[in-house]
């Protein structure tokens, strides 16, 4: 006798509108692929609708998982979720439900920094252009719906392009690093962020700027 109920889990990803929807969607896809690699694909259904700060999305997701015959619900917080919409989804779903959240992965993005300077006059007067290219590792230790705080380490190379006034230009290469114990990133829209970093190394003591997700 088999007394174990047959479960078909509907996985619904949610996201805040101040973060890119693709972040939750890509994490949802990765979760489903990892599940399929070990377990029966018939046990899980990946809902294509991501709920982003909208009760309309909630209704669409609810109707979709019901249509697919799901009798259990998993609300997946790919970054941060809209509390009202995700709570309503759980309220109106007739069956067992649970909430899970993605762990923050490390970010290892390359970076390029350019700066220049001019030495004092005289026979050794020259202009210098600095090009720093580094691979970066980032650890995020706090995050809410608006701001994230992180530490970051970058390692790479710095190329100095020396341009003396009375001689040929030449290059020098050095090992480069950047240690940033405190960084803050503010969400402006789904694809744009403003950041500020305080650290030491080839990229300077203080950096302020914008990031964009393509």
PDB file of N, CA and C in Angstrom, residues 23-24 39 41 67 75 95 106 110 175:
ATOM      1  N   UNK A  23      16.841  38.918 -12.306  1.00  0.00           N
ATOM      2  CA  UNK A  23      17.599  38.308 -11.213  1.00  0.00           C
ATOM      3  C   UNK A  23      16.807  37.168 -10.592  1.00  0.00           C
ATOM      4  N   UNK A  24      15.527  37.408 -10.296  1.00  0.00           N
ATOM      5  CA  UNK A  24      14.679  36.355  -9.738  1.00  0.00           C
ATOM      6  C   UNK A  24      14.402  35.259 -10.757  1.00  0.00           C
ATOM      7  N   UNK A  39      15.972  14.852  -9.280  1.00  0.00           N
ATOM      8  CA  UNK A  39      14.655  14.324  -8.933  1.00  0.00           C
ATOM      9  C   UNK A  39      13.747  14.270 -10.160  1.00  0.00           C
ATOM     10  N   UNK A  41      11.207  15.208 -12.789  1.00  0.00           N
ATOM     11  CA  UNK A  41      10.791  16.488 -13.343  1.00  0.00           C
ATOM     12  C   UNK A  41       9.276  16.673 -13.233  1.00  0.00           C
ATOM     13  N   UNK A  67      -4.106  25.774 -13.235  1.00  0.00           N
ATOM     14  CA  UNK A  67      -4.350  25.185 -14.549  1.00  0.00           C
ATOM     15  C   UNK A  67      -3.404  24.015 -14.805  1.00  0.00           C
ATOM     16  N   UNK A  75       6.745  29.705  -2.881  1.00  0.00           N
ATOM     17  CA  UNK A  75       7.016  31.093  -3.261  1.00  0.00           C
ATOM     18  C   UNK A  75       8.516  31.330  -3.096  1.00  0.00           C
ATOM     19  N   UNK A  95      -3.951  24.666  -0.580  1.00  0.00           N
ATOM     20  CA  UNK A  95      -3.028  23.546  -0.466  1.00  0.00           C
ATOM     21  C   UNK A  95      -1.828  23.947   0.364  1.00  0.00           C
ATOM     22  N   UNK A 106      28.261  35.119  -4.736  1.00  0.00           N
ATOM     23  CA  UNK A 106      29.362  36.069  -4.852  1.00  0.00           C
ATOM     24  C   UNK A 106      29.349  36.672  -6.238  1.00  0.00           C
ATOM     25  N   UNK A 110      34.678  41.621 -13.710  1.00  0.00           N
ATOM     26  CA  UNK A 110      35.878  42.405 -13.999  1.00  0.00           C
ATOM     27  C   UNK A 110      35.573  43.900 -13.944  1.00  0.00           C
ATOM     28  N   UNK A 175      51.543  44.971 -10.405  1.00  0.00           N
ATOM     29  CA  UNK A 175      50.461  44.249  -9.734  1.00  0.00           C
ATOM     30  C   UNK A 175      49.519  45.268  -9.084  1.00  0.00           C
TER      31      UNK A 175
END
